[in-house]
Amino acid sequence: MKRNIYLFLMVFFSVITFAQKTVSGKITDEDGVAIPSASVTIEEPGKDAILAYGITNSKGEYKVTFTSSESNVDLKVKAFNQKPITKQISNSDQNLSFKLQSEATEIKEVQLKTKMITSRGDTIAYDLKAFDSKSDRTLADVMKKIPGIEVNADGSILYQGNAINKFYVNGKDLMEGGYGTINNSLPKDAVQKVEVLENHQPVKMLQGKIPSDAAAINIKLKKAVTMTGRGEVGTGFGDPWLWNVKLTPMFFGQKSQWVANYKTNNMGEQVENEGNIIGFGSSWEGRRGNASQNNWLRVETASIPNTPVKRYLMNNVHYLSANYLTNIDKKKEWELKANANYTNNSVEREDNVETVYAGTANQSGSTITTTTKNNFYTDKVKGELIFTKNAKKGFFKNTTTFSQFWNADRALATRVGRVGDQSLESPTSSFQNSLSTIIPWKEKMVNLKSYINYQDDSQTLSISPANYLQFPLPYLLPKVDPTDPDKYATINFAPGTRAVQDFRIKTLDTSHSANISFTKKGWTFTPEVGFDYSTNKLNTNFDGLAVQDPLIPTIAPPDFGSSLYENNLEFTEIIPSASLGINYKNDAWSLFANIPVNFNNIKAEDDVRGVSKSLSKATFTPNAFLQYSFASFWKASLNGNISNNFGDIQTAYAGYLLSSPAGFNVMDAKNPIPEINTKSIGSRIEYRNPLNNLFFNLNYRISGTKRNLLSSPVLDPTTGFTLIQYRNQDNTSTSNSFSGEVGKYFPNFKTNLSVSYRNSDTVSDAFFNNIQYESQNNNQSYGLKFNNTYFSWMSIDYTLSLSRTTQENKGLPNGGKLAPNTGFNHNLAAFIYPLENHTIGFNWDQVNSSDGERKFDNAFFDLSYQYTWSKKKIDFELKWMNIANRKVFETYDILASQNAVRYTRIQLRPSQVMLSVKFNFK
């Protein structure tokens, strides 16, 4: 692996340090008038490959930087209604100006050159019509086929493998990161082009001063004022009766925009996550995030298969959302945004799990079979109000968010002959306010930021009957002789009683900072001071009635009314900080670095349970990013960071807590505060050439983590219950990963093809049954994506992924190298158009897994027929899903830490038939 690292870094540095040449000058017509938007390309003689290119500005000026080993190169100049010229020049820095002669340009030739993908500066524009097929209806359908762009199942968009930071429609950020609704429901016919804004800094005051390594997407509509949207109404045959309704009208104007959205179904389509924030903008805008619950308690949960959600999701969901944006001043600098959504969802899930534990020198192997049936109920509401001013001479953004959850989970579990009825109630209230403002002060900028988050979480876990909880309790029986081996008592609950765990945590998290920025000759220096304060107050109580263990009549049962089964813990963090930000930006180089010093003060207090621990420590946590752009199409970058983590309240509580029916969890009150230090460095080479539709990127990252505590789980194979202990012992883990992706669009064949590869290795110290060992893990994956619309009567979308996981436990007596886990997943979507307005669709999902001895093949087939009323743009679709009526998904997993393998069978959706009507709004 070290050899691979050296080879990669050698190639990386050789590419960015190879001799580069720059040609600049001015392009004019015969009368000496500057010609804007003329293209200047550099090519190697005799080769049909462009090394670099440039576009002239409004003054006719151009600048092209290129790299070549040839002594001479060809320079070509083209402009509309001008005669193109080609000149062979030496491979050296020089200034060349040209006068072009007038010549009529055939429109057909210009369209062929510019219609599909165009580039200007940091903006790459894609004409949607060049990539769509007859079966596509929405923006997301087409974006999946664009080279360099990937759309995930949750609607999030990746460009060159990295998440975008903003999603605009006609230059406005209506959705504030929750853009899944628009991506999935905006009709493709309303879109003129998709623009990728590379290295996008969303705060206008910082553009050209504070660089960014993230890209944004801007959807440019055909009309400045657009009323559009997408709707669908469907019904189906099955038990129960099936339905699917989607209504998403949208309006995009010059002053205001809005999107309304109502979606409901019980046919396995996951729509409730469309409002999640998946684009986070810039840290200068303040803090943004999805409100999430503190879920310490849980019922036993059935497994989720590695297959598309629609194959297994037994749901009944109603999701309603509304997003509104309006300008509130004449200059259109101030915006008011109001967002709200409501989710009501019910999900059923069922599995059967067989876990086989390998024998050890001290204990024979065993097999445990469990069956779990779940009902999950989600009931939540979210409201958000945002005021924004984003102008060249000032920035202000205040975001106020309120979220309320009324969630509940149910489980009926059968384990080793015992049946448990489990319920969990989880109400949560959350309030957040984020403020950031940048004030110009002479030639400087002053930035003030404030963030406040208050959250109140309650959970109540109930298990009936309580004697379902038959597991070893993590306390030792009294010993006659201190040298006697450890023995654990078994809890026996009174017949007919319930076990109830109550939990509540109140969290206050605040962060305030102020900085001032100085800019000179492309450099920006930003000294900053900050103060973070957070406090968590934890209260728990367990209610259960234990009776005498008949096998140990001399030992009294545990008293659950004692303080051992309660928590009253306060965990506080106070972190003053000082930092210096360094930023640089010019045509080729981008640099941003932050050099902070944090003064960490942590305290945990619970007098009754003897918790009194504190830590005061200064930490240095720098991070930096350096990017070099060269030869028009290339970007090379390096990044690195150091981070520290000192645990949280979950590492400090010392009262027994029934976190799940699997058993109590508790921490030793004398455990020190964990100290985790992580160092990471990565490199990236990126190439994107819109002239020949080729995109690729290579990434390498290595990281190391050092901890002062080492987890040492103790496993009872007869019950599956794991007791986690911690050793005060330094330990480390290292990981390195390499990934690459190449994508190209072939216009002559109307084909988009991309391949990807990823390899990651992780080595870490671990304990099992008081034996220290080294866990080694290797994961490899291969990916293929293929789209073709060459034939007028057919289109094909195909994705393939191959994976291989190997694990080895060096140091375990019976551990060693575990069997490799291999996976094969693919999806084929083929559409045939036998007649105008008629479409026949076929979909094939294949999910296979193998451990070398056993192989599980899971195939799913769908068939559809669609008639399009083209005049009204209405589709009538009849779809038959899961034709083979596969009802169970089978797979297996390696449990390295437990020296076991787990075979799982998960309940799937049966065969179903849906009749749907799909339409556009206006």
mmCIF file of C-alpha atoms in Angstrom, residues 229-403:
data_model
loop_
_atom_site.group_PDB
_atom_site.id
_atom_site.type_symbol
_atom_site.label_atom_id
_atom_site.label_comp_id
_atom_site.label_asym_id
_atom_site.label_seq_id
_atom_site.Cartn_x
_atom_site.Cartn_y
_atom_site.Cartn_z
ATOM 1 C CA GLY A 229 -45.093 21.455 -11.546
ATOM 2 C CA ARG A 230 -45.829 17.777 -11.624
ATOM 3 C CA GLY A 231 -48.757 15.661 -10.503
ATOM 4 C CA GLU A 232 -49.643 11.990 -10.267
ATOM 5 C CA VAL A 233 -52.685 10.039 -9.111
ATOM 6 C CA GLY A 234 -52.583 6.255 -8.915
ATOM 7 C CA THR A 235 -54.473 3.297 -7.513
ATOM 8 C CA GLY A 236 -53.475 -0.335 -7.217
ATOM 9 C CA PHE A 237 -54.587 -3.881 -6.671
ATOM 10 C CA GLY A 238 -53.446 -5.814 -3.641
ATOM 11 C CA ASP A 239 -54.006 -6.288 0.046
ATOM 12 C CA PRO A 240 -54.443 -3.627 1.254
ATOM 13 C CA TRP A 241 -55.782 -1.369 -1.476
ATOM 14 C CA LEU A 242 -52.935 0.732 -2.880
ATOM 15 C CA TRP A 243 -52.760 4.431 -3.659
ATOM 16 C CA ASN A 244 -50.191 7.008 -4.770
ATOM 17 C CA VAL A 245 -50.863 10.749 -4.997
ATOM 18 C CA LYS A 246 -48.301 13.461 -5.867
ATOM 19 C CA LEU A 247 -49.246 17.107 -6.311
ATOM 20 C CA THR A 248 -46.359 19.592 -6.638
ATOM 21 C CA PRO A 249 -47.266 22.916 -8.256
ATOM 22 C CA MET A 250 -44.450 25.481 -8.580
ATOM 23 C CA PHE A 251 -44.067 29.140 -9.473
ATOM 24 C CA PHE A 252 -40.825 30.911 -10.373
ATOM 25 C CA GLY A 253 -41.016 34.656 -10.912
ATOM 26 C CA GLN A 254 -38.525 37.504 -10.895
ATOM 27 C CA LYS A 255 -39.597 38.742 -7.467
ATOM 28 C CA SER A 256 -41.044 35.650 -5.808
ATOM 29 C CA GLN A 257 -40.932 31.867 -6.008
ATOM 30 C CA TRP A 258 -42.944 29.155 -4.307
ATOM 31 C CA VAL A 259 -43.358 25.379 -4.257
ATOM 32 C CA ALA A 260 -46.271 23.510 -2.689
ATOM 33 C CA ASN A 261 -46.025 19.756 -2.265
ATOM 34 C CA TYR A 262 -48.371 17.006 -1.101
ATOM 35 C CA LYS A 263 -47.450 13.351 -1.489
ATOM 36 C CA THR A 264 -49.097 10.260 -0.051
ATOM 37 C CA ASN A 265 -48.814 6.557 -0.820
ATOM 38 C CA ASN A 266 -48.817 3.081 0.678
ATOM 39 C CA MET A 267 -47.017 1.361 -2.207
ATOM 40 C CA GLY A 268 -43.442 1.629 -0.942
ATOM 41 C CA GLU A 269 -42.289 4.998 -2.241
ATOM 42 C CA GLN A 270 -40.255 7.027 0.260
ATOM 43 C CA VAL A 271 -41.235 10.694 -0.092
ATOM 44 C CA GLU A 272 -40.958 12.004 3.475
ATOM 45 C CA ASN A 273 -37.241 12.816 3.191
ATOM 46 C CA GLU A 274 -37.621 15.298 0.330
ATOM 47 C CA GLY A 275 -37.517 18.218 2.751
ATOM 48 C CA ASN A 276 -34.220 17.172 4.334
ATOM 49 C CA ILE A 277 -31.342 19.606 3.996
ATOM 50 C CA ILE A 278 -28.816 18.048 1.595
ATOM 51 C CA GLY A 279 -26.918 21.219 0.566
ATOM 52 C CA PHE A 280 -25.278 23.242 3.336
ATOM 53 C CA GLY A 281 -23.921 26.356 1.655
ATOM 54 C CA SER A 282 -21.037 28.247 3.255
ATOM 55 C CA SER A 283 -20.098 28.440 6.934
ATOM 56 C CA TRP A 284 -20.140 32.223 6.521
ATOM 57 C CA GLU A 285 -23.922 31.948 6.196
ATOM 58 C CA GLY A 286 -24.255 30.528 9.707
ATOM 59 C CA ARG A 287 -25.129 27.008 10.782
ATOM 60 C CA ARG A 288 -27.674 24.789 9.053
ATOM 61 C CA GLY A 289 -28.728 21.230 9.761
ATOM 62 C CA ASN A 290 -31.553 18.741 10.018
ATOM 63 C CA ALA A 291 -33.083 18.531 13.477
ATOM 64 C CA SER A 292 -32.624 15.009 14.828
ATOM 65 C CA GLN A 293 -33.727 13.301 18.003
ATOM 66 C CA ASN A 294 -31.449 12.058 20.784
ATOM 67 C CA ASN A 295 -32.457 8.423 20.450
ATOM 68 C CA TRP A 296 -30.736 6.654 23.354
ATOM 69 C CA LEU A 297 -33.455 4.042 23.756
ATOM 70 C CA ARG A 298 -34.660 1.664 21.083
ATOM 71 C CA VAL A 299 -36.828 -1.370 20.524
ATOM 72 C CA GLU A 300 -35.444 -4.384 18.722
ATOM 73 C CA THR A 301 -35.502 -3.567 15.034
ATOM 74 C CA ALA A 302 -35.902 -5.725 11.961
ATOM 75 C CA SER A 303 -33.121 -5.440 9.398
ATOM 76 C CA ILE A 304 -33.251 -3.375 6.190
ATOM 77 C CA PRO A 305 -32.205 -5.137 2.969
ATOM 78 C CA ASN A 306 -29.617 -3.742 0.575
ATOM 79 C CA THR A 307 -32.119 -3.220 -2.207
ATOM 80 C CA PRO A 308 -34.169 -0.273 -3.511
ATOM 81 C CA VAL A 309 -36.546 1.040 -0.865
ATOM 82 C CA LYS A 310 -39.603 0.376 -3.017
ATOM 83 C CA ARG A 311 -38.932 -3.380 -2.702
ATOM 84 C CA TYR A 312 -39.402 -3.634 1.064
ATOM 85 C CA LEU A 313 -41.007 -0.455 2.450
ATOM 86 C CA MET A 314 -44.448 -1.280 3.925
ATOM 87 C CA ASN A 315 -45.611 2.293 4.442
ATOM 88 C CA ASN A 316 -48.582 4.605 4.796
ATOM 89 C CA VAL A 317 -47.221 8.124 4.418
ATOM 90 C CA HIS A 318 -48.594 11.646 4.124
ATOM 91 C CA TYR A 319 -46.062 14.421 3.453
ATOM 92 C CA LEU A 320 -47.001 18.076 3.051
ATOM 93 C CA SER A 321 -44.570 20.950 2.484
ATOM 94 C CA ALA A 322 -44.547 24.565 1.343
ATOM 95 C CA ASN A 323 -41.643 26.857 0.433
ATOM 96 C CA TYR A 324 -41.981 30.559 -0.299
ATOM 97 C CA LEU A 325 -39.460 33.259 -1.289
ATOM 98 C CA THR A 326 -40.026 36.935 -1.956
ATOM 99 C CA ASN A 327 -37.922 40.063 -2.327
ATOM 100 C CA ILE A 328 -38.918 42.696 0.224
ATOM 101 C CA ASP A 329 -37.063 45.709 -1.195
ATOM 102 C CA LYS A 330 -36.888 47.477 -4.537
ATOM 103 C CA LYS A 331 -33.219 46.580 -5.150
ATOM 104 C CA LYS A 332 -34.058 42.888 -4.689
ATOM 105 C CA GLU A 333 -31.244 42.483 -2.181
ATOM 106 C CA TRP A 334 -33.395 41.402 0.784
ATOM 107 C CA GLU A 335 -35.237 38.097 0.682
ATOM 108 C CA LEU A 336 -37.800 36.564 3.006
ATOM 109 C CA LYS A 337 -38.162 32.789 2.950
ATOM 110 C CA ALA A 338 -40.787 30.783 4.801
ATOM 111 C CA ASN A 339 -40.637 26.968 4.768
ATOM 112 C CA ALA A 340 -42.816 24.398 6.505
ATOM 113 C CA ASN A 341 -43.435 20.670 6.257
ATOM 114 C CA TYR A 342 -45.459 17.996 8.033
ATOM 115 C CA THR A 343 -44.947 14.217 7.991
ATOM 116 C CA ASN A 344 -47.273 11.459 9.116
ATOM 117 C CA ASN A 345 -45.887 8.029 8.387
ATOM 118 C CA SER A 346 -46.493 4.436 9.465
ATOM 119 C CA VAL A 347 -44.038 1.675 8.514
ATOM 120 C CA GLU A 348 -44.174 -2.094 9.048
ATOM 121 C CA ARG A 349 -41.096 -4.333 8.958
ATOM 122 C CA GLU A 350 -40.367 -8.001 9.675
ATOM 123 C CA ASP A 351 -37.300 -10.272 9.632
ATOM 124 C CA ASN A 352 -35.909 -13.593 10.806
ATOM 125 C CA VAL A 353 -32.247 -13.694 11.885
ATOM 126 C CA GLU A 354 -29.998 -16.664 12.581
ATOM 127 C CA THR A 355 -26.690 -15.743 14.256
ATOM 128 C CA VAL A 356 -23.965 -18.390 14.401
ATOM 129 C CA TYR A 357 -21.195 -17.779 16.958
ATOM 130 C CA ALA A 358 -17.894 -19.558 16.397
ATOM 131 C CA GLY A 359 -16.491 -21.570 19.263
ATOM 132 C CA THR A 360 -13.481 -20.438 21.258
ATOM 133 C CA ALA A 361 -10.920 -22.240 23.407
ATOM 134 C CA ASN A 362 -13.117 -21.666 26.464
ATOM 135 C CA GLN A 363 -16.611 -21.904 24.999
ATOM 136 C CA SER A 364 -18.381 -23.936 22.365
ATOM 137 C CA GLY A 365 -20.179 -22.327 19.459
ATOM 138 C CA SER A 366 -23.888 -21.574 19.443
ATOM 139 C CA THR A 367 -26.753 -20.487 17.231
ATOM 140 C CA ILE A 368 -29.424 -17.925 18.132
ATOM 141 C CA THR A 369 -32.622 -17.398 16.126
ATOM 142 C CA THR A 370 -34.730 -14.247 16.458
ATOM 143 C CA THR A 371 -37.867 -12.941 14.780
ATOM 144 C CA THR A 372 -38.828 -9.272 14.909
ATOM 145 C CA LYS A 373 -42.000 -7.529 13.745
ATOM 146 C CA ASN A 374 -42.009 -3.729 13.869
ATOM 147 C CA ASN A 375 -44.362 -0.793 13.526
ATOM 148 C CA PHE A 376 -42.717 2.634 13.311
ATOM 149 C CA TYR A 377 -44.843 5.781 13.610
ATOM 150 C CA THR A 378 -43.493 9.182 12.581
ATOM 151 C CA ASP A 379 -45.396 12.358 13.316
ATOM 152 C CA LYS A 380 -43.389 15.573 12.960
ATOM 153 C CA VAL A 381 -43.684 19.197 11.921
ATOM 154 C CA LYS A 382 -41.037 21.753 10.989
ATOM 155 C CA GLY A 383 -41.256 25.501 10.407
ATOM 156 C CA GLU A 384 -38.532 27.874 9.257
ATOM 157 C CA LEU A 385 -38.244 31.624 8.697
ATOM 158 C CA ILE A 386 -35.210 33.126 6.934
ATOM 159 C CA PHE A 387 -34.249 36.766 6.323
ATOM 160 C CA THR A 388 -31.349 37.266 3.914
ATOM 161 C CA LYS A 389 -29.431 40.111 2.330
ATOM 162 C CA ASN A 390 -26.737 38.920 -0.053
ATOM 163 C CA ALA A 391 -25.165 41.902 -1.806
ATOM 164 C CA LYS A 392 -21.702 43.085 -2.795
ATOM 165 C CA LYS A 393 -21.780 45.669 -0.011
ATOM 166 C CA GLY A 394 -23.377 43.741 2.815
ATOM 167 C CA PHE A 395 -24.517 40.343 4.016
ATOM 168 C CA PHE A 396 -27.126 39.359 6.596
ATOM 169 C CA LYS A 397 -28.818 36.040 7.268
ATOM 170 C CA ASN A 398 -31.001 34.992 10.166
ATOM 171 C CA THR A 399 -32.585 31.551 10.228
ATOM 172 C CA THR A 400 -35.155 30.551 12.849
ATOM 173 C CA THR A 401 -36.252 26.919 12.930
ATOM 174 C CA PHE A 402 -38.761 25.033 15.080
ATOM 175 C CA SER A 403 -39.250 21.260 14.959
#
